[in-house]
Amino acid sequence: MADATSSPAPTCDVDGTCYCPLTGVITTLSRKYAMQLVSIIGAHDSLRFAEIEAHLASASTSTISKRLDEFEAAGLVSRTQYNEMPPRVEYALTEDGHELRERLEPLLEWASETDDAPKDDSDT
Amino acid sequence: MADATSSPAPTCDVDGTCYCPLTGVITTLSRKYAMQLVSIIGAHDSLRFAEIEAHLASASTSTISKRLDEFEAAGLVSRTQYNEMPPRVEYALTEDGHELRERLEPLLEWASETDDAPKDDSDT
DNA sequence: CAGGATCCTTATAGATACTG
DNA sequence: CAGTATCTATAAGGATCCTG
């Protein structure tokens, strides 16, 4: 995405054109359910759309679809389509996706601990 | 937010009341510049507001202010105010914040490599 | 210096309906 | 099954002005 077209200025706010895309991968990860999704997919060899939905029931179909799209575009997830009947599509992490997930897991794990285990002794 | 309502049901989509806050920390981290901010603050013992702004020049004052607020609320950052003239306020990571940063750094590092986009990371 | 309040713009998620 | 297209509601970021 960042080709050598001479203006690699990361400060997109110099003009009002864009809303500051920041770093690609981080931006992608900052979207809703993105991190969880990577984690879920990586926890399996491959998953079908409906299975992903089942794992992330709180997310809407279109949201999951969008995330998946973004992941594909970012090279984090691969999509394999089997033209059968009924249709079958499998999603899996790419190598990059796995590398990401490795770095993501400690964060998510810690986050879930922190979130439901308040460390402050004074509360409640 | 610090409501001790005994039922920590994270599935906010059972009712249409809220926009699904997800897991606290992850949501906080998903906001713009949030991860970078944690990284920046953690790279120093403490930082003043203006210094943070300088490190994250692309972010607006109000955005930084909001992040800082959220971090404080999440117990990730401490704010120390010195009633001098001129006013002096120092921000630093709490223990929790440091734990977070430890898990965040590999991700950010990998992300910047992957993205190949030089960010406004002034110091190491 | 440090930031809050306000207003505005844009981005993003969800619902719904429809298709290959 | 596996989505896409469209629309709407809302949230989130930025600019600006203003204060302690």
Coordinates of C-alpha atoms (C1' of nucleotides) in Angstrom, one line a residue:
Chain A
M1 CA 0.0 0.0 0.0
A2 CA 2.8 2.4 0.8
D3 CA 4.5 2.6 -2.5
A4 CA 7.5 4.7 -3.2
T5 CA 5.5 7.5 -4.8
S6 CA 7.5 10.1 -3.1
S7 CA 5.2 11.4 -0.4
P8 CA 5.2 8.9 2.5
A9 CA 4.1 11.6 4.9
P10 CA 2.2 9.8 7.6
T11 CA 0.6 13.0 8.8
C12 CA -2.5 12.9 6.8
D13 CA -3.9 15.9 8.5
V14 CA -1.9 18.3 6.5
D15 CA -4.8 18.4 4.2
G16 CA -8.4 17.8 5.1
T17 CA -8.8 15.2 2.5
C18 CA -8.7 12.1 4.6
Y19 CA -9.6 11.2 8.1
C20 CA -6.2 9.9 9.0
P21 CA -5.9 6.2 8.2
L22 CA -3.0 5.7 10.5
T23 CA -1.1 2.5 10.2
G24 CA -2.9 0.0 8.1
V25 CA -2.8 -3.1 10.3
I26 CA -3.5 -1.3 13.5
T27 CA -6.4 0.5 12.0
T28 CA -7.8 -2.8 10.8
L29 CA -7.4 -4.2 14.2
S30 CA -9.1 -1.3 15.8
R31 CA -12.4 -2.1 14.3
K32 CA -15.1 -3.8 16.2
Y33 CA -14.6 -7.5 16.8
A34 CA -11.4 -7.4 14.7
M35 CA -9.0 -8.8 17.3
Q36 CA -11.5 -11.3 18.6
L37 CA -12.1 -12.5 15.0
V38 CA -8.4 -13.0 14.4
S39 CA -8.2 -15.0 17.6
I40 CA -11.2 -17.1 16.7
I41 CA -10.1 -17.9 13.2
G42 CA -6.7 -18.7 14.4
A43 CA -8.0 -21.1 17.0
H44 CA -9.1 -23.4 14.2
D45 CA -7.5 -24.7 11.0
S46 CA -10.4 -23.2 9.1
L47 CA -13.8 -21.9 9.6
R48 CA -16.9 -21.4 7.6
F49 CA -18.8 -18.2 7.6
A50 CA -21.7 -19.6 9.7
E51 CA -19.3 -21.0 12.2
I52 CA -17.6 -17.7 12.6
E53 CA -21.0 -16.2 13.2
A54 CA -21.7 -18.7 15.8
H55 CA -18.5 -18.0 17.6
L56 CA -19.2 -14.3 17.5
A57 CA -22.9 -14.2 17.9
S58 CA -23.0 -10.6 19.0
A59 CA -21.6 -9.4 15.7
S60 CA -23.9 -8.8 12.8
T61 CA -23.5 -10.6 9.5
S62 CA -22.5 -7.6 7.7
T63 CA -19.9 -6.6 10.3
I64 CA -18.3 -10.0 10.1
S65 CA -18.4 -9.9 6.4
K66 CA -16.6 -6.5 6.4
R67 CA -14.0 -7.6 8.9
L68 CA -13.3 -10.7 6.8
D69 CA -13.0 -8.5 3.7
E70 CA -10.6 -6.2 5.4
F71 CA -8.5 -9.1 6.7
E72 CA -8.3 -10.5 3.2
A73 CA -7.2 -7.2 1.9
A74 CA -4.6 -7.0 4.5
G75 CA -3.4 -10.5 3.7
L76 CA -4.3 -11.8 7.1
V77 CA -6.9 -14.2 6.2
S78 CA -7.4 -16.5 3.2
R79 CA -10.7 -17.3 1.7
T80 CA -11.2 -20.6 0.0
Q81 CA -14.4 -21.2 -2.0
Y82 CA -15.7 -24.6 -3.0
N83 CA -18.3 -24.5 -5.7
E84 CA -20.4 -27.2 -4.3
M85 CA -24.0 -27.4 -3.4
P86 CA -24.6 -26.0 -0.8
P87 CA -21.9 -23.5 -1.1
R88 CA -18.9 -23.9 1.1
V89 CA -16.4 -21.2 2.0
E90 CA -13.5 -21.7 4.4
Y91 CA -11.6 -19.0 6.1
A92 CA -8.2 -19.4 7.6
L93 CA -5.3 -17.3 8.8
T94 CA -2.4 -16.8 6.5
E95 CA 1.1 -16.9 7.7
D96 CA 0.9 -13.2 8.4
G97 CA -2.4 -13.7 10.2
H98 CA -0.8 -16.3 12.4
E99 CA 2.1 -14.1 13.3
L100 CA -0.4 -11.4 14.2
R101 CA -2.4 -13.8 16.3
E102 CA 0.7 -14.8 18.2
R103 CA 1.2 -11.3 19.2
L104 CA -2.5 -10.7 19.8
E105 CA -3.1 -13.6 22.2
P106 CA -1.2 -12.4 25.2
L107 CA -3.0 -9.1 24.9
L108 CA -6.5 -10.6 24.6
E109 CA -5.8 -13.0 27.4
W110 CA -4.6 -10.2 29.7
A111 CA -7.5 -8.0 28.6
S112 CA -10.1 -10.6 29.5
E113 CA -8.5 -11.2 32.9
T114 CA -8.2 -7.6 33.6
D115 CA -11.7 -6.9 32.5
D116 CA -13.5 -9.4 34.8
A117 CA -11.0 -9.4 37.6
P118 CA -10.9 -6.0 39.1
K119 CA -7.5 -5.7 40.8
D120 CA -8.5 -2.7 43.0
D121 CA -8.9 -3.9 46.5
S122 CA -11.2 -1.1 47.6
D123 CA -14.1 -1.6 45.3
T124 CA -17.2 -3.7 45.9
Chain B
M1 CA -19.0 2.6 34.2
A2 CA -17.8 1.6 37.6
D3 CA -21.2 0.1 38.3
A4 CA -21.2 -2.9 40.5
T5 CA -24.4 -4.3 39.2
S6 CA -23.6 -7.9 40.0
S7 CA -24.4 -9.2 36.5
P8 CA -21.4 -8.8 34.3
A9 CA -23.1 -10.0 31.2
P10 CA -20.9 -8.9 28.3
T11 CA -23.6 -9.6 25.8
C12 CA -25.1 -6.2 25.5
D13 CA -27.0 -7.1 22.4
V14 CA -29.7 -8.9 24.3
D15 CA -31.4 -5.6 24.4
G16 CA -31.0 -2.8 21.9
T17 CA -30.1 -0.3 24.5
C18 CA -26.4 0.1 24.0
Y19 CA -24.0 -0.1 21.1
C20 CA -22.2 -3.0 22.6
P21 CA -19.2 -1.9 24.6
L22 CA -17.5 -5.3 24.3
T23 CA -14.7 -5.9 26.6
G24 CA -13.6 -2.8 28.4
V25 CA -9.9 -2.7 27.8
I26 CA -10.1 -3.9 24.2
T27 CA -12.7 -1.3 23.4
T28 CA -10.5 1.4 25.0
L29 CA -7.6 0.2 22.9
S30 CA -9.5 0.2 19.8
R31 CA -9.9 3.9 19.8
K32 CA -7.8 6.1 17.6
Y33 CA -4.2 6.4 18.7
A34 CA -4.9 4.5 21.8
M35 CA -2.3 1.8 21.4
Q36 CA 0.3 4.3 20.2
L37 CA -0.4 6.4 23.1
V38 CA 0.1 3.6 25.6
S39 CA 3.4 2.8 23.8
I40 CA 4.5 6.4 23.9
I41 CA 3.7 7.1 27.5
G42 CA 5.3 3.8 28.5
A43 CA 8.5 4.7 26.7
H44 CA 9.0 7.4 29.3
D45 CA 8.9 7.7 33.0
S46 CA 6.3 10.4 32.7
L47 CA 5.2 12.9 30.1
R48 CA 3.5 16.2 30.2
F49 CA 0.5 16.9 28.0
A50 CA 2.3 19.0 25.6
E51 CA 5.0 16.4 25.2
I52 CA 2.5 13.8 24.4
E53 CA 1.0 16.0 21.8
A54 CA 4.4 16.5 20.3
H55 CA 4.9 12.8 20.1
L56 CA 1.5 12.3 18.5
A57 CA 1.3 15.4 16.4
S58 CA -1.3 13.9 14.1
A59 CA -3.8 13.6 16.9
S60 CA -5.9 16.5 18.0
T61 CA -5.8 17.9 21.5
S62 CA -9.3 16.8 22.3
T63 CA -8.6 13.3 21.1
I64 CA -5.5 13.0 23.2
S65 CA -7.4 14.4 26.1
K66 CA -10.1 11.8 25.7
R67 CA -7.7 8.9 25.4
L68 CA -6.0 10.1 28.5
D69 CA -9.3 10.3 30.3
E70 CA -10.2 6.8 29.2
F71 CA -6.9 5.4 30.3
E72 CA -7.3 7.0 33.7
A73 CA -10.7 5.5 34.0
A74 CA -9.4 2.2 33.0
G75 CA -6.6 2.5 35.5
L76 CA -3.9 2.3 32.9
V77 CA -2.5 5.8 33.3
S78 CA -2.0 8.0 36.3
R79 CA -2.3 11.7 36.3
T80 CA -0.2 13.8 38.6
Q81 CA -1.0 17.5 38.9
Y82 CA 1.3 20.0 40.3
N83 CA -0.3 23.3 41.3
E84 CA 2.5 25.5 40.2
M85 CA 2.7 28.3 37.8
P86 CA 2.7 27.5 35.0
P87 CA 0.6 24.4 35.6
R88 CA 2.3 21.1 35.3
V89 CA 0.7 17.7 34.8
E90 CA 2.5 14.5 34.4
Y91 CA 1.2 11.3 32.9
A92 CA 2.6 7.9 33.5
L93 CA 1.6 4.3 33.1
T94 CA 0.3 2.5 36.1
E95 CA 1.4 -1.1 36.8
D96 CA -1.5 -2.2 34.8
G97 CA -0.6 0.1 32.0
H98 CA 2.9 -1.4 31.9
E99 CA 1.6 -4.9 31.8
L100 CA -0.5 -3.8 28.9
R101 CA 2.3 -2.2 27.1
E102 CA 4.4 -5.2 27.4
R103 CA 1.8 -7.1 25.5
L104 CA 1.3 -4.3 23.1
E105 CA 4.8 -3.7 22.0
P106 CA 5.3 -6.9 20.0
L107 CA 2.1 -6.2 18.2
L108 CA 2.9 -2.6 17.4
E109 CA 6.4 -3.5 16.3
W110 CA 5.2 -6.2 14.1
A111 CA 2.5 -4.0 12.7
S112 CA 4.9 -1.2 11.8
E113 CA 7.2 -3.7 10.1
T114 CA 4.3 -5.3 8.2
D115 CA 2.9 -2.0 7.3
D116 CA 6.3 -0.7 6.4
A117 CA 5.0 2.8 7.2
P118 CA 7.3 4.9 9.4
K119 CA 5.2 6.3 12.1
D120 CA 5.8 9.3 14.3
D121 CA 7.9 7.3 16.6
S122 CA 10.5 9.7 17.7
D123 CA 12.4 7.8 20.3
T124 CA 13.0 4.3 21.3
Chain C
dC1 C1' 0.4 25.0 30.2
dA2 C1' -3.5 21.9 30.3
dG3 C1' -7.6 20.8 29.0
dG4 C1' -13.0 21.3 29.0
dA5 C1' -17.2 22.6 26.1
dT6 C1' -19.4 22.9 21.9
dC7 C1' -20.4 22.0 17.2
dC8 C1' -19.7 19.7 13.1
dT9 C1' -18.1 16.0 10.0
dT10 C1' -17.1 11.5 9.0
dA11 C1' -16.8 6.7 10.0
dT12 C1' -18.7 2.6 11.5
dA13 C1' -21.9 -0.9 12.9
dG14 C1' -26.4 -3.0 12.7
dA15 C1' -30.8 -4.1 10.5
dT16 C1' -33.1 -5.4 6.6
dA17 C1' -33.8 -7.1 2.1
dC18 C1' -32.2 -9.5 -1.6
dT19 C1' -28.9 -12.7 -4.6
dG20 C1' -25.7 -16.6 -6.5
Chain D
dC1 C1' -25.1 -21.4 2.7
dA2 C1' -22.7 -17.2 2.1
dG3 C1' -22.8 -13.4 1.5
dT4 C1' -23.8 -8.1 -0.8
dA5 C1' -26.3 -3.7 -1.1
dT6 C1' -28.6 -0.1 1.1
dC7 C1' -30.1 2.7 4.7
dT8 C1' -30.1 4.5 9.2
dA9 C1' -28.5 5.4 13.9
dT10 C1' -24.8 6.4 16.5
dA11 C1' -20.3 7.0 17.9
dA12 C1' -16.0 8.9 17.5
dG13 C1' -12.6 12.3 16.0
dG14 C1' -11.3 17.2 14.9
dA15 C1' -11.6 22.3 15.0
dT16 C1' -12.3 26.0 17.6
dC17 C1' -13.2 28.8 21.5
dC18 C1' -12.5 29.5 26.2
dT19 C1' -11.0 28.8 31.1
dG20 C1' -8.2 27.8 35.6

